Each structure stands twice: as C-alpha cells, then as structure tokens.
Coordinates of C-alpha atoms in Angstrom, one line a residue:
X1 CA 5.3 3.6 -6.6
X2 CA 8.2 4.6 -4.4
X3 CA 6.4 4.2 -1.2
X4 CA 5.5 0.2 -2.0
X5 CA 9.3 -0.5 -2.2
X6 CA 10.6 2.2 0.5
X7 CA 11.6 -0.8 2.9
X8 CA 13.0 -2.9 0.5
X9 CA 15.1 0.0 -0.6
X10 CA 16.3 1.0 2.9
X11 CA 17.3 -2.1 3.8
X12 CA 19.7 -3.0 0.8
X13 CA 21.5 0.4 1.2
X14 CA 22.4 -0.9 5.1
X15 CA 23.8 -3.4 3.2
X16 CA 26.2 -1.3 1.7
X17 CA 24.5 -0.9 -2.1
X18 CA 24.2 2.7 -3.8
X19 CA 22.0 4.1 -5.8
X20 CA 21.4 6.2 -8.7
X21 CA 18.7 7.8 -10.6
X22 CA 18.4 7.0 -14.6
X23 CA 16.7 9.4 -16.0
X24 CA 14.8 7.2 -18.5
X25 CA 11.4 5.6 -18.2
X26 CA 12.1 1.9 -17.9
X27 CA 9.0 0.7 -16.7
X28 CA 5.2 1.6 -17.4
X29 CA 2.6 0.8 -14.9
X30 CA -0.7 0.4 -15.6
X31 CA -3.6 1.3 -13.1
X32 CA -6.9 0.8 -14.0
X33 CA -9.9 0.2 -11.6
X34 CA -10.5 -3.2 -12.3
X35 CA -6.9 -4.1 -10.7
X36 CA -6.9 -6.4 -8.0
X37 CA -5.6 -4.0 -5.0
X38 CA -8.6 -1.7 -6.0
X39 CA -10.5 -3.8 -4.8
X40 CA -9.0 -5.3 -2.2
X41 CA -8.5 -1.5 -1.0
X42 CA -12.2 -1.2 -1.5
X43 CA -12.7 -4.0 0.7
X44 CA -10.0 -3.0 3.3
X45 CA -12.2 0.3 3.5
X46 CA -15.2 -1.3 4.1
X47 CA -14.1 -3.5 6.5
X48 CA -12.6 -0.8 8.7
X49 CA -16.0 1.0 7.9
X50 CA -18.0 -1.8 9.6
X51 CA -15.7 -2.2 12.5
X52 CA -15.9 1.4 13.2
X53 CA -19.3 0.7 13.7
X54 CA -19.0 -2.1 15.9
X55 CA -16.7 -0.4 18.2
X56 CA -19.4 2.3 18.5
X57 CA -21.7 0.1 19.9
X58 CA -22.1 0.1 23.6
X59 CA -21.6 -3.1 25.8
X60 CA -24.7 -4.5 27.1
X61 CA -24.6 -5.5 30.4

C-alpha cells in the first residue's frame, strides 16, 4: 500500500534519492481476513467505540 510507506518514501527523497516507476508486478500481497492488522483494526475500532461512549457520559458531581 502506498500510503503505509508514504513517510518512508518522503524522507529518503530529502535525502537526495530518485525514483522511478517499473512497470512490472514485483511483489504480491496477500490480504485475507484472518491477517493480523484485521484484527488489530477491529480492535482499534472498538476501542474508539467504547471510548466514545465514555466521553458521552456526564460527570457526576
């Protein structure tokens, strides 16, 4: 995914390094549900879920 190595990518070009695009497929990435960051983004959601709901709470005084 382009966006996962964006930074990486902007900071070697400050360093002076080009780039080029080969238009071949040198890699194949596999996603399948299973995959760890699935479900570490399942958990990230959830947790932002329950937070949410937290916030919502009003303070008892």
């Amino acid at each position: 995914c382009v966006t996962q190595d964006a930074e990486l990518w902007f900071r070697v070009n400050a360093y002076g390094h080009n780039f080029a695009n080969i238009p071949k497929i040198l890699v194949l990435y596999r996603i399948h549900r299973h995959q760890i960051s699935s479900k570490i983004e399942h958990s990230q959601k959830k947790i932002s879920r329950l937070f949410s709901l937290l916030v919502s709470f009003k303070k008892i005084e």
